[in-house]
Amino acid sequence: MRTRAIGGRQVGQVGLGGMPMSIEGRPDQGRAMATVHAALDAGVTLIDTADAYHLKAGEVGHNETLIARAVASWGGDSSAVLIATKGGHLRPGDGSWTRNGSPDYLKQACEASLQRLGVAAIGLYQFHRPDPEVPFADSIGALKELHDAGKIQMAGISNADPAQIRTAREILGDRLVSVQNQFSPAFRSSEPELELCAELGLAFLPWSPLGGIGRAAGLGRRFAPFARIADQLGVSPQRVCLAWLLARSPAVIPIPGASRPETIRDSVAAGELELTPEQLAELDRTGG
Ligand SMILES: NC(=O)c1ccc[n+]([C@@H]2O[C@H](COP(=O)([O-])OP(=O)(O)OC[C@H]3O[C@@H](n4cnc5c(N)ncnc54)[C@H](OP(=O)(O)O)[C@@H]3O)[C@@H](O)[C@H]2O)c1
């Protein structure tokens, strides 16, 4: 697979999102392991996870533990694999998502993620979602301290607007390497953030790039041009979608979620799919 840069590191241009393997509808451990191994076999070297990817209250970090186990049990060279996790979002276990961006909490959460991932320093640690109760700069200050203490190698932010990206850049400097925001055919409002990432040399990781769990399968039904171009090329609409995202900017590294080996293999092949300027223009006009 071709690579793209995230901070000083090169990663396969399509990553893996871990969320479907740990929340509602998740597969059994065997299928989850097979999914991660299929991704790694296909050349994926960026895996996105979070402490909040779990189902019940007592299993915080379910996905981090699963990803760490799967990478450790993979037969290949795992030194190139970048595990990107997040802190600052919580799931109390009733289906809701809450936030805590206080610096003390983030440092505590990072410490727990370090333990679960079994590493001395987290490759990429992302502040999951701004907390309206805590000044954004304070939360980002915690990431700076974590970096300076050697607990994290690179810092990222998620669900941030352009002003927050600029604030994070001011505080973190080159420690900031990525922004993870929602972006898909259905959800285009992160266009200014994508453009700002390209300008600042940050990676842009579109989350729910296929429309999200439960909606990804229907992408071609909702957005006919994706299905039509997919039919012409003999590939899936999801693969066309990821190729379209990759073509938007060299800053983009999509992280499609998967809970089955065949879906992540199909997604990774998007890296080899070249769409024509006419096809890209038509897809640009679709959805939103
Ligand atoms: N920062 C944030 O706030 C935030 C929020 C949401 C998500 N995320 C991250 O972004 C990642 C991706 O988002 P997402 O998982 O919500 O949604 P998504 O990637 O849009 O969709 C995931 C679903 O797409 C299906 N899929 C994947 N590739 C496919 C293909 N080639 N053909 C057909 N179906 C395919 C998978 O099905 P199977 O399950 O059957 O394999 C999976 O359930 C997450 O896993 C998570 O790491 C971050």
mmCIF file of C-alpha atoms and ligand atoms in Angstrom:
data_model
loop_
_atom_site.group_PDB
_atom_site.id
_atom_site.type_symbol
_atom_site.label_atom_id
_atom_site.label_comp_id
_atom_site.label_asym_id
_atom_site.label_seq_id
_atom_site.Cartn_x
_atom_site.Cartn_y
_atom_site.Cartn_z
ATOM 1 C CA MET A 1 0.000 0.000 0.000
ATOM 2 C CA ARG A 2 1.182 3.540 -0.670
ATOM 3 C CA THR A 3 1.888 5.630 2.404
ATOM 4 C CA ARG A 4 1.034 9.053 3.763
ATOM 5 C CA ALA A 5 2.700 11.097 6.484
ATOM 6 C CA ILE A 6 1.431 11.628 9.981
ATOM 7 C CA GLY A 7 3.926 13.719 11.893
ATOM 8 C CA GLY A 8 7.326 12.256 11.128
ATOM 9 C CA ARG A 9 5.899 8.799 10.371
ATOM 10 C CA GLN A 10 4.723 7.121 7.200
ATOM 11 C CA VAL A 11 1.582 5.004 7.474
ATOM 12 C CA GLY A 12 -0.470 3.043 4.940
ATOM 13 C CA GLN A 13 -2.834 5.530 3.311
ATOM 14 C CA VAL A 14 -5.936 3.665 4.536
ATOM 15 C CA GLY A 15 -6.158 3.012 8.294
ATOM 16 C CA LEU A 16 -8.514 0.874 10.396
ATOM 17 C CA GLY A 17 -11.131 2.250 12.778
ATOM 18 C CA GLY A 18 -11.572 -0.016 15.776
ATOM 19 C CA MET A 19 -14.941 1.169 17.068
ATOM 20 C CA PRO A 20 -17.254 -1.445 15.423
ATOM 21 C CA MET A 21 -15.320 -4.191 17.196
ATOM 22 C CA SER A 22 -16.208 -2.917 20.677
ATOM 23 C CA ILE A 23 -19.581 -1.177 20.743
ATOM 24 C CA GLU A 24 -23.167 -2.221 19.983
ATOM 25 C CA GLY A 25 -23.249 -5.104 17.473
ATOM 26 C CA ARG A 26 -19.623 -6.031 18.077
ATOM 27 C CA PRO A 27 -18.258 -9.390 16.865
ATOM 28 C CA ASP A 28 -16.792 -12.147 19.021
ATOM 29 C CA GLN A 29 -13.087 -11.987 19.890
ATOM 30 C CA GLY A 30 -12.111 -14.464 17.177
ATOM 31 C CA ARG A 31 -13.654 -12.412 14.392
ATOM 32 C CA ALA A 32 -12.251 -9.189 15.832
ATOM 33 C CA MET A 33 -8.724 -10.652 15.910
ATOM 34 C CA ALA A 34 -9.127 -11.922 12.337
ATOM 35 C CA THR A 35 -10.275 -8.452 11.239
ATOM 36 C CA VAL A 36 -7.229 -6.692 12.713
ATOM 37 C CA HIS A 37 -4.899 -9.360 11.306
ATOM 38 C CA ALA A 38 -6.486 -9.002 7.847
ATOM 39 C CA ALA A 39 -5.930 -5.235 8.034
ATOM 40 C CA LEU A 40 -2.272 -5.664 9.000
ATOM 41 C CA ASP A 41 -1.738 -8.326 6.310
ATOM 42 C CA ALA A 42 -3.165 -5.865 3.760
ATOM 43 C CA GLY A 43 -0.644 -3.172 4.765
ATOM 44 C CA VAL A 44 -2.603 -1.123 7.312
ATOM 45 C CA THR A 45 -0.200 0.527 9.757
ATOM 46 C CA LEU A 46 -2.542 3.050 11.414
ATOM 47 C CA ILE A 47 -5.204 1.747 13.803
ATOM 48 C CA ASP A 48 -7.550 4.187 15.491
ATOM 49 C CA THR A 49 -8.997 3.335 18.885
ATOM 50 C CA ALA A 50 -10.163 5.092 22.079
ATOM 51 C CA ASP A 51 -10.599 4.269 25.746
ATOM 52 C CA ALA A 52 -14.322 4.954 25.271
ATOM 53 C CA TYR A 53 -14.824 2.222 22.640
ATOM 54 C CA HIS A 54 -16.614 -0.235 24.884
ATOM 55 C CA LEU A 55 -20.161 -1.274 25.659
ATOM 56 C CA LYS A 56 -20.690 -1.772 29.376
ATOM 57 C CA ALA A 57 -19.626 0.453 32.269
ATOM 58 C CA GLY A 58 -16.993 -1.911 33.621
ATOM 59 C CA GLU A 59 -15.059 -2.448 30.426
ATOM 60 C CA VAL A 60 -13.401 0.895 29.653
ATOM 61 C CA GLY A 61 -10.634 0.339 27.109
ATOM 62 C CA HIS A 62 -12.182 -2.807 25.598
ATOM 63 C CA ASN A 63 -11.022 -1.772 22.136
ATOM 64 C CA GLU A 64 -7.534 -0.680 23.201
ATOM 65 C CA THR A 65 -6.977 -4.066 24.845
ATOM 66 C CA LEU A 66 -8.315 -5.900 21.803
ATOM 67 C CA ILE A 67 -6.140 -3.934 19.353
ATOM 68 C CA ALA A 68 -3.018 -4.359 21.508
ATOM 69 C CA ARG A 69 -3.629 -8.129 21.721
ATOM 70 C CA ALA A 70 -4.283 -8.443 18.005
ATOM 71 C CA VAL A 71 -1.144 -6.509 17.050
ATOM 72 C CA ALA A 72 0.973 -8.515 19.513
ATOM 73 C CA SER A 73 -0.338 -11.841 18.172
ATOM 74 C CA TRP A 74 0.141 -10.901 14.508
ATOM 75 C CA GLY A 75 2.916 -12.796 12.750
ATOM 76 C CA GLY A 76 4.362 -9.788 10.900
ATOM 77 C CA ASP A 77 6.612 -6.885 11.876
ATOM 78 C CA SER A 78 4.508 -4.756 14.201
ATOM 79 C CA SER A 79 7.157 -2.061 14.703
ATOM 80 C CA ALA A 80 5.659 -0.044 11.826
ATOM 81 C CA VAL A 81 2.158 -0.081 13.340
ATOM 82 C CA LEU A 82 0.940 3.189 14.811
ATOM 83 C CA ILE A 83 -1.867 2.776 17.355
ATOM 84 C CA ALA A 84 -3.711 6.043 17.790
ATOM 85 C CA THR A 85 -5.913 6.271 20.846
ATOM 86 C CA LYS A 86 -7.986 9.010 22.475
ATOM 87 C CA GLY A 87 -9.094 10.316 25.838
ATOM 88 C CA GLY A 88 -11.636 12.838 27.049
ATOM 89 C CA HIS A 89 -14.859 11.074 25.945
ATOM 90 C CA LEU A 90 -16.588 8.568 28.218
ATOM 91 C CA ARG A 91 -19.347 5.986 28.018
ATOM 92 C CA PRO A 92 -21.060 5.525 31.382
ATOM 93 C CA GLY A 93 -22.641 2.298 30.074
ATOM 94 C CA ASP A 94 -26.195 3.508 29.420
ATOM 95 C CA GLY A 95 -25.560 4.145 25.727
ATOM 96 C CA SER A 96 -24.731 7.830 26.264
ATOM 97 C CA TRP A 97 -21.403 9.604 25.627
ATOM 98 C CA THR A 98 -20.112 12.175 28.141
ATOM 99 C CA ARG A 99 -17.001 14.371 28.201
ATOM 100 C CA ASN A 100 -14.200 15.209 30.580
ATOM 101 C CA GLY A 101 -11.477 17.507 29.297
ATOM 102 C CA SER A 102 -9.943 18.429 32.627
ATOM 103 C CA PRO A 103 -6.140 18.200 32.544
ATOM 104 C CA ASP A 104 -5.996 15.927 35.603
ATOM 105 C CA TYR A 105 -8.520 13.537 34.112
ATOM 106 C CA LEU A 106 -6.747 13.449 30.723
ATOM 107 C CA LYS A 107 -3.409 12.614 32.373
ATOM 108 C CA GLN A 108 -5.080 9.838 34.366
ATOM 109 C CA ALA A 109 -6.824 8.497 31.236
ATOM 110 C CA CYS A 110 -3.557 8.537 29.288
ATOM 111 C CA GLU A 111 -1.840 6.583 32.059
ATOM 112 C CA ALA A 112 -4.591 3.926 31.898
ATOM 113 C CA SER A 113 -4.317 3.752 28.078
ATOM 114 C CA LEU A 114 -0.539 3.294 28.374
ATOM 115 C CA GLN A 115 -1.126 0.297 30.648
ATOM 116 C CA ARG A 116 -3.726 -1.264 28.367
ATOM 117 C CA LEU A 117 -1.629 -0.770 25.237
ATOM 118 C CA GLY A 118 1.428 -2.112 27.073
ATOM 119 C CA VAL A 119 3.754 0.608 25.806
ATOM 120 C CA ALA A 120 6.075 3.143 27.424
ATOM 121 C CA ALA A 121 4.759 5.943 25.176
ATOM 122 C CA ILE A 122 1.564 6.148 23.113
ATOM 123 C CA GLY A 123 2.279 6.623 19.391
ATOM 124 C CA LEU A 124 -0.522 9.142 18.817
ATOM 125 C CA TYR A 125 -2.744 10.432 21.629
ATOM 126 C CA GLN A 126 -5.816 12.427 20.604
ATOM 127 C CA PHE A 127 -8.065 14.666 22.670
ATOM 128 C CA HIS A 128 -11.389 13.046 21.751
ATOM 129 C CA ARG A 129 -13.885 15.917 21.942
ATOM 130 C CA PRO A 130 -13.756 19.480 23.367
ATOM 131 C CA ASP A 131 -15.446 19.749 26.766
ATOM 132 C CA PRO A 132 -17.592 22.906 27.111
ATOM 133 C CA GLU A 133 -16.934 22.862 30.877
ATOM 134 C CA VAL A 134 -13.149 23.159 30.471
ATOM 135 C CA PRO A 135 -11.222 25.830 28.524
ATOM 136 C CA PHE A 136 -9.946 24.111 25.371
ATOM 137 C CA ALA A 137 -6.421 25.471 25.940
ATOM 138 C CA ASP A 138 -6.303 23.764 29.347
ATOM 139 C CA SER A 139 -7.138 20.372 27.827
ATOM 140 C CA ILE A 140 -4.516 20.870 25.125
ATOM 141 C CA GLY A 141 -2.014 21.961 27.789
ATOM 142 C CA ALA A 142 -2.397 18.475 29.306
ATOM 143 C CA LEU A 143 -1.395 16.908 25.967
ATOM 144 C CA LYS A 144 1.679 19.142 25.898
ATOM 145 C CA GLU A 145 2.644 18.016 29.395
ATOM 146 C CA LEU A 146 2.088 14.372 28.451
ATOM 147 C CA HIS A 147 4.314 14.826 25.412
ATOM 148 C CA ASP A 148 7.025 16.595 27.363
ATOM 149 C CA ALA A 149 6.921 13.832 29.988
ATOM 150 C CA GLY A 150 7.528 11.248 27.236
ATOM 151 C CA LYS A 151 4.126 9.583 27.716
ATOM 152 C CA ILE A 152 3.001 10.278 24.148
ATOM 153 C CA GLN A 153 5.047 10.505 20.952
ATOM 154 C CA MET A 154 2.591 12.637 18.946
ATOM 155 C CA ALA A 155 -0.579 14.575 19.748
ATOM 156 C CA GLY A 156 -3.848 14.881 17.869
ATOM 157 C CA ILE A 157 -7.231 16.498 18.339
ATOM 158 C CA SER A 158 -10.696 15.423 17.291
ATOM 159 C CA ASN A 159 -14.032 17.130 16.662
ATOM 160 C CA ALA A 160 -12.262 20.487 16.506
ATOM 161 C CA ASP A 161 -13.173 23.629 14.567
ATOM 162 C CA PRO A 162 -10.602 25.815 12.746
ATOM 163 C CA ALA A 163 -10.125 28.158 15.734
ATOM 164 C CA GLN A 164 -9.476 25.180 17.999
ATOM 165 C CA ILE A 165 -7.022 23.705 15.493
ATOM 166 C CA ARG A 166 -5.105 27.000 15.496
ATOM 167 C CA THR A 167 -5.168 27.148 19.312
ATOM 168 C CA ALA A 168 -3.891 23.576 19.559
ATOM 169 C CA ARG A 169 -1.160 24.347 17.031
ATOM 170 C CA GLU A 170 -0.050 27.401 19.049
ATOM 171 C CA ILE A 171 0.168 25.389 22.256
ATOM 172 C CA LEU A 172 1.549 22.145 20.864
ATOM 173 C CA GLY A 173 3.669 23.341 17.927
ATOM 174 C CA ASP A 174 5.047 20.356 16.014
ATOM 175 C CA ARG A 175 3.764 17.980 18.676
ATOM 176 C CA LEU A 176 0.350 18.349 16.968
ATOM 177 C CA VAL A 177 0.195 16.045 13.944
ATOM 178 C CA SER A 178 -3.467 15.269 13.228
ATOM 179 C CA VAL A 179 -7.099 16.297 13.329
ATOM 180 C CA GLN A 180 -9.868 13.672 13.345
ATOM 181 C CA ASN A 181 -13.274 15.015 12.283
ATOM 182 C CA GLN A 182 -16.383 13.534 10.731
ATOM 183 C CA PHE A 183 -16.301 13.581 6.927
ATOM 184 C CA SER A 184 -18.210 11.449 4.417
ATOM 185 C CA PRO A 185 -20.511 11.889 1.411
ATOM 186 C CA ALA A 186 -23.315 12.653 3.885
ATOM 187 C CA PHE A 187 -21.288 14.935 6.126
ATOM 188 C CA ARG A 188 -19.151 17.602 4.449
ATOM 189 C CA SER A 189 -19.122 20.398 6.999
ATOM 190 C CA SER A 190 -15.533 19.659 8.047
ATOM 191 C CA GLU A 191 -14.275 21.006 4.706
ATOM 192 C CA PRO A 192 -12.651 24.105 6.318
ATOM 193 C CA GLU A 193 -10.843 21.890 8.852
ATOM 194 C CA LEU A 194 -9.607 19.616 6.054
ATOM 195 C CA GLU A 195 -8.262 22.629 4.150
ATOM 196 C CA LEU A 196 -6.598 24.022 7.264
ATOM 197 C CA CYS A 197 -4.899 20.673 7.944
ATOM 198 C CA ALA A 198 -3.498 20.645 4.400
ATOM 199 C CA GLU A 199 -2.236 24.206 4.899
ATOM 200 C CA LEU A 200 -0.592 23.450 8.278
ATOM 201 C CA GLY A 201 0.875 20.071 7.267
ATOM 202 C CA LEU A 202 -1.391 18.089 9.607
ATOM 203 C CA ALA A 203 -2.967 14.753 8.762
ATOM 204 C CA PHE A 204 -6.777 14.829 8.479
ATOM 205 C CA LEU A 205 -8.415 11.568 9.606
ATOM 206 C CA PRO A 206 -12.058 11.516 8.436
ATOM 207 C CA TRP A 207 -14.162 9.562 10.925
ATOM 208 C CA SER A 208 -17.228 7.572 9.854
ATOM 209 C CA PRO A 209 -15.949 8.005 6.269
ATOM 210 C CA LEU A 210 -18.605 5.584 4.961
ATOM 211 C CA GLY A 211 -21.442 7.224 6.872
ATOM 212 C CA GLY A 212 -21.020 5.313 10.133
ATOM 213 C CA ILE A 213 -21.802 1.881 11.556
ATOM 214 C CA GLY A 214 -25.231 0.725 10.390
ATOM 215 C CA ARG A 215 -25.286 3.186 7.479
ATOM 216 C CA ALA A 216 -22.096 2.215 5.623
ATOM 217 C CA ALA A 217 -23.735 -0.740 3.872
ATOM 218 C CA GLY A 218 -26.378 1.558 2.324
ATOM 219 C CA LEU A 219 -23.941 4.147 0.972
ATOM 220 C CA GLY A 220 -24.583 3.200 -2.649
ATOM 221 C CA ARG A 221 -28.362 3.320 -2.172
ATOM 222 C CA ARG A 222 -28.261 6.799 -0.642
ATOM 223 C CA PHE A 223 -25.707 8.294 -3.018
ATOM 224 C CA ALA A 224 -26.425 6.949 -6.506
ATOM 225 C CA PRO A 225 -23.307 8.331 -8.286
ATOM 226 C CA PHE A 226 -21.090 6.343 -5.910
ATOM 227 C CA ALA A 227 -23.015 3.174 -6.852
ATOM 228 C CA ARG A 228 -22.981 3.957 -10.583
ATOM 229 C CA ILE A 229 -19.233 4.639 -10.727
ATOM 230 C CA ALA A 230 -18.649 1.535 -8.589
ATOM 231 C CA ASP A 231 -20.668 -0.554 -11.076
ATOM 232 C CA GLN A 232 -18.684 0.847 -14.009
ATOM 233 C CA LEU A 233 -15.407 -0.036 -12.284
ATOM 234 C CA GLY A 234 -16.576 -3.374 -10.865
ATOM 235 C CA VAL A 235 -15.799 -2.397 -7.271
ATOM 236 C CA SER A 236 -17.857 -1.551 -4.170
ATOM 237 C CA PRO A 237 -19.370 1.928 -3.586
ATOM 238 C CA GLN A 238 -17.469 1.964 -0.273
ATOM 239 C CA ARG A 239 -14.174 1.562 -2.123
ATOM 240 C CA VAL A 240 -15.114 4.403 -4.469
ATOM 241 C CA CYS A 241 -15.957 6.551 -1.448
ATOM 242 C CA LEU A 242 -12.561 5.975 0.173
ATOM 243 C CA ALA A 243 -10.739 6.603 -3.138
ATOM 244 C CA TRP A 244 -12.692 9.862 -3.456
ATOM 245 C CA LEU A 245 -11.657 10.882 0.077
ATOM 246 C CA LEU A 246 -8.000 10.046 -0.625
ATOM 247 C CA ALA A 247 -8.146 12.176 -3.769
ATOM 248 C CA ARG A 248 -9.411 15.214 -1.875
ATOM 249 C CA SER A 249 -6.018 15.983 -0.355
ATOM 250 C CA PRO A 250 -2.692 14.289 0.452
ATOM 251 C CA ALA A 251 -3.477 15.238 4.076
ATOM 252 C CA VAL A 252 -6.357 12.732 4.193
ATOM 253 C CA ILE A 253 -5.902 9.299 5.817
ATOM 254 C CA PRO A 254 -9.329 7.618 6.099
ATOM 255 C CA ILE A 255 -9.929 5.246 9.020
ATOM 256 C CA PRO A 256 -12.876 3.067 7.912
ATOM 257 C CA GLY A 257 -14.258 0.966 10.737
ATOM 258 C CA ALA A 258 -14.594 -2.782 10.297
ATOM 259 C CA SER A 259 -15.645 -5.866 12.191
ATOM 260 C CA ARG A 260 -15.082 -8.357 9.356
ATOM 261 C CA PRO A 261 -11.873 -9.210 7.451
ATOM 262 C CA GLU A 262 -13.574 -8.851 4.052
ATOM 263 C CA THR A 263 -14.718 -5.274 4.612
ATOM 264 C CA ILE A 264 -11.312 -3.965 5.671
ATOM 265 C CA ARG A 265 -9.637 -5.808 2.764
ATOM 266 C CA ASP A 266 -12.099 -4.177 0.373
ATOM 267 C CA SER A 267 -11.490 -0.754 1.936
ATOM 268 C CA VAL A 268 -7.702 -1.026 1.784
ATOM 269 C CA ALA A 269 -7.912 -1.647 -1.972
ATOM 270 C CA ALA A 270 -9.223 1.929 -2.329
ATOM 271 C CA GLY A 271 -5.585 2.995 -2.196
ATOM 272 C CA GLU A 272 -5.091 1.451 -5.634
ATOM 273 C CA LEU A 273 -8.210 2.954 -7.200
ATOM 274 C CA GLU A 274 -7.605 6.022 -9.354
ATOM 275 C CA LEU A 275 -10.726 7.993 -10.190
ATOM 276 C CA THR A 276 -10.810 10.336 -13.180
ATOM 277 C CA PRO A 277 -11.191 14.121 -12.714
ATOM 278 C CA GLU A 278 -14.731 13.807 -14.178
ATOM 279 C CA GLN A 279 -15.694 11.064 -11.704
ATOM 280 C CA LEU A 280 -14.223 13.049 -8.801
ATOM 281 C CA ALA A 281 -16.095 16.192 -9.866
ATOM 282 C CA GLU A 282 -19.369 14.265 -9.994
ATOM 283 C CA LEU A 283 -18.767 12.743 -6.544
ATOM 284 C CA ASP A 284 -17.869 16.186 -5.183
ATOM 285 C CA ARG A 285 -21.326 17.365 -6.216
ATOM 286 C CA THR A 286 -23.033 14.368 -4.526
ATOM 287 C CA GLY A 287 -24.388 14.351 -0.991
ATOM 288 C CA GLY A 288 -23.485 16.983 1.611
HETATM 289 N N1 LIG B 1 -13.299 10.934 16.829
HETATM 290 C C1 LIG B 1 -14.564 10.611 16.940
HETATM 291 O O1 LIG B 1 -15.354 11.288 17.599
HETATM 292 C C2 LIG B 1 -15.049 9.384 16.220
HETATM 293 C C3 LIG B 1 -16.423 9.138 16.075
HETATM 294 C C4 LIG B 1 -16.821 7.988 15.371
HETATM 295 C C5 LIG B 1 -15.860 7.135 14.844
HETATM 296 N N2 LIG B 1 -14.530 7.389 15.022
HETATM 297 C C6 LIG B 1 -13.466 6.513 14.450
HETATM 298 O O2 LIG B 1 -13.661 6.436 13.054
HETATM 299 C C7 LIG B 1 -13.736 5.074 12.669
HETATM 300 C C8 LIG B 1 -14.628 4.923 11.443
HETATM 301 O O3 LIG B 1 -15.943 5.334 11.725
HETATM 302 P P1 LIG B 1 -17.155 4.310 11.940
HETATM 303 O O4 LIG B 1 -16.625 2.976 12.274
HETATM 304 O O5 LIG B 1 -18.070 4.985 12.905
HETATM 305 O O6 LIG B 1 -17.928 4.330 10.571
HETATM 306 P P2 LIG B 1 -17.579 3.941 9.051
HETATM 307 O O7 LIG B 1 -16.131 3.681 8.912
HETATM 308 O O8 LIG B 1 -18.201 4.961 8.212
HETATM 309 O O9 LIG B 1 -18.418 2.614 8.892
HETATM 310 C C9 LIG B 1 -18.065 1.441 9.562
HETATM 311 C C10 LIG B 1 -18.798 0.279 8.959
HETATM 312 O O10 LIG B 1 -18.513 0.222 7.594
HETATM 313 C C11 LIG B 1 -18.516 -1.097 7.163
HETATM 314 N N3 LIG B 1 -17.513 -1.196 6.079
HETATM 315 C C12 LIG B 1 -16.218 -0.869 6.151
HETATM 316 N N4 LIG B 1 -15.598 -1.033 4.979
HETATM 317 C C13 LIG B 1 -16.539 -1.507 4.132
HETATM 318 C C14 LIG B 1 -16.528 -1.888 2.773
HETATM 319 N N5 LIG B 1 -15.416 -1.801 2.041
HETATM 320 N N6 LIG B 1 -17.693 -2.330 2.214
HETATM 321 C C15 LIG B 1 -18.827 -2.399 2.956
HETATM 322 N N7 LIG B 1 -18.898 -2.041 4.265
HETATM 323 C C16 LIG B 1 -17.768 -1.604 4.835
HETATM 324 C C17 LIG B 1 -18.098 -1.941 8.337
HETATM 325 O O11 LIG B 1 -18.844 -3.129 8.297
HETATM 326 P P3 LIG B 1 -18.480 -4.452 9.109
HETATM 327 O O12 LIG B 1 -18.669 -4.074 10.562
HETATM 328 O O13 LIG B 1 -19.453 -5.436 8.613
HETATM 329 O O14 LIG B 1 -17.042 -4.772 8.843
HETATM 330 C C18 LIG B 1 -18.366 -1.051 9.527
HETATM 331 O O15 LIG B 1 -19.356 -1.517 10.384
HETATM 332 C C19 LIG B 1 -14.282 4.382 13.914
HETATM 333 O O16 LIG B 1 -14.139 2.984 13.854
HETATM 334 C C20 LIG B 1 -13.498 5.077 14.977
HETATM 335 O O17 LIG B 1 -12.179 4.537 15.059
HETATM 336 C C21 LIG B 1 -14.118 8.507 15.682
#
